[in-house]
Amino acid sequence: MRWGKAMLVYNRKAGKEKADQLGEVVAALAGEVGELTLVQTAEPGDGEKICRDRGSDQDLLLVLGGDGTVHECINGAAEAAEPPEIAILPGGTCNDFARTLGLPMQVGRAAEEILAGRVRDTDVGKVNGRIFTNFVGIGLITDTSENIDSDQKERMGKLSYFLSTLRTLRQAEPFRFRLTHEEGVVDSEAVMILVANGRSLGTAKLPFAGEGVQDGMLDVLIVREAGLSLAWQVINGGDLTDYRESGGIIEYIRTPSLRIDTDEPKGIDSDGEIYLQTPAEISVVPSKLRFFYGPNADANRIEDGDAGMDATPSGG
């Protein structure tokens, strides 16, 4: 038997589909877990408390849900005295962190991949004392998240993010910022700053160099102008070289830590959750937690010579 005790945390949006998914997970792991506990969250914040209080008692933590559920549970697990190994089971709209880990998007198949045992030490990020797995965003990306219609999201999935982007672009306004990192300072205006640990955003692969959650670095994208073509390129992980070379519309920095100050307080989008404000102290926490990876994990790696942007750190 591989694990003595395992806990599966899932969000409160139950229903038949969730019940079917739980059945698939139990069927896949039944022969390898001595005691499997299922815990349903009832209110926002429950996942964090459950994983913080009970994580050290588990050999394996399974999180079934979308990026918001993952964000909650990882913030709890990171505070556990002895964090367990963690398996993400994609049950949301975008499942961006699960995509970064190369996992199948079907819950049953993702559960079966746990048995392959691809467990790796994994970086997480920290912003103002809070953990993020995938990204932190300021400006356009935060406004896009706030403009998403929840009913539309339920009906249309990823398309709802694109429609929200179209609405947000019409009113995107630049903001003044000062970004301080290990190689220098950038003092300028932007419509969006994205700080990525993961390699997926809105289901699209981000065009960054390095190994993402295993390279001890954060990838910072500064976007100075809003436009439909540019937004489409960023959202869909396109080649941004032309933009980088045409007047500095985009700037790309790789750094283990940074600070962002803005003239006026700006909301911070952390893995799709907006509850922090600038100024932002952001850093990578190398090899903080151990996650299970899927067979497609290596496909998310982009060698320096293949990246859509110059991977050399910029001093601004």
mmCIF file of C-alpha atoms in Angstrom, residues 12 37-38 52 69 112 134 173 178 181 199 221 246 281 302 307:
data_model
loop_
_atom_site.group_PDB
_atom_site.id
_atom_site.type_symbol
_atom_site.label_atom_id
_atom_site.label_comp_id
_atom_site.label_asym_id
_atom_site.label_seq_id
_atom_site.Cartn_x
_atom_site.Cartn_y
_atom_site.Cartn_z
ATOM 1 C CA ARG A 12 -19.061 22.745 -2.534
ATOM 2 C CA THR A 37 -11.044 10.933 3.765
ATOM 3 C CA LEU A 38 -13.340 13.071 1.601
ATOM 4 C CA ARG A 52 -3.467 23.924 7.204
ATOM 5 C CA THR A 69 -9.855 25.878 -4.941
ATOM 6 C CA GLU A 112 -4.581 7.371 -12.520
ATOM 7 C CA ASN A 134 0.516 30.145 -11.158
ATOM 8 C CA GLU A 173 -6.071 52.826 -18.838
ATOM 9 C CA ARG A 178 7.938 51.453 -10.217
ATOM 10 C CA HIS A 181 14.198 43.772 -9.093
ATOM 11 C CA ARG A 199 3.179 28.149 -17.756
ATOM 12 C CA LEU A 221 5.798 40.635 -18.437
ATOM 13 C CA SER A 246 8.991 47.842 -31.683
ATOM 14 C CA GLU A 281 6.357 42.288 -2.552
ATOM 15 C CA ILE A 302 10.632 26.113 -23.576
ATOM 16 C CA ALA A 307 11.121 31.238 -26.513
#
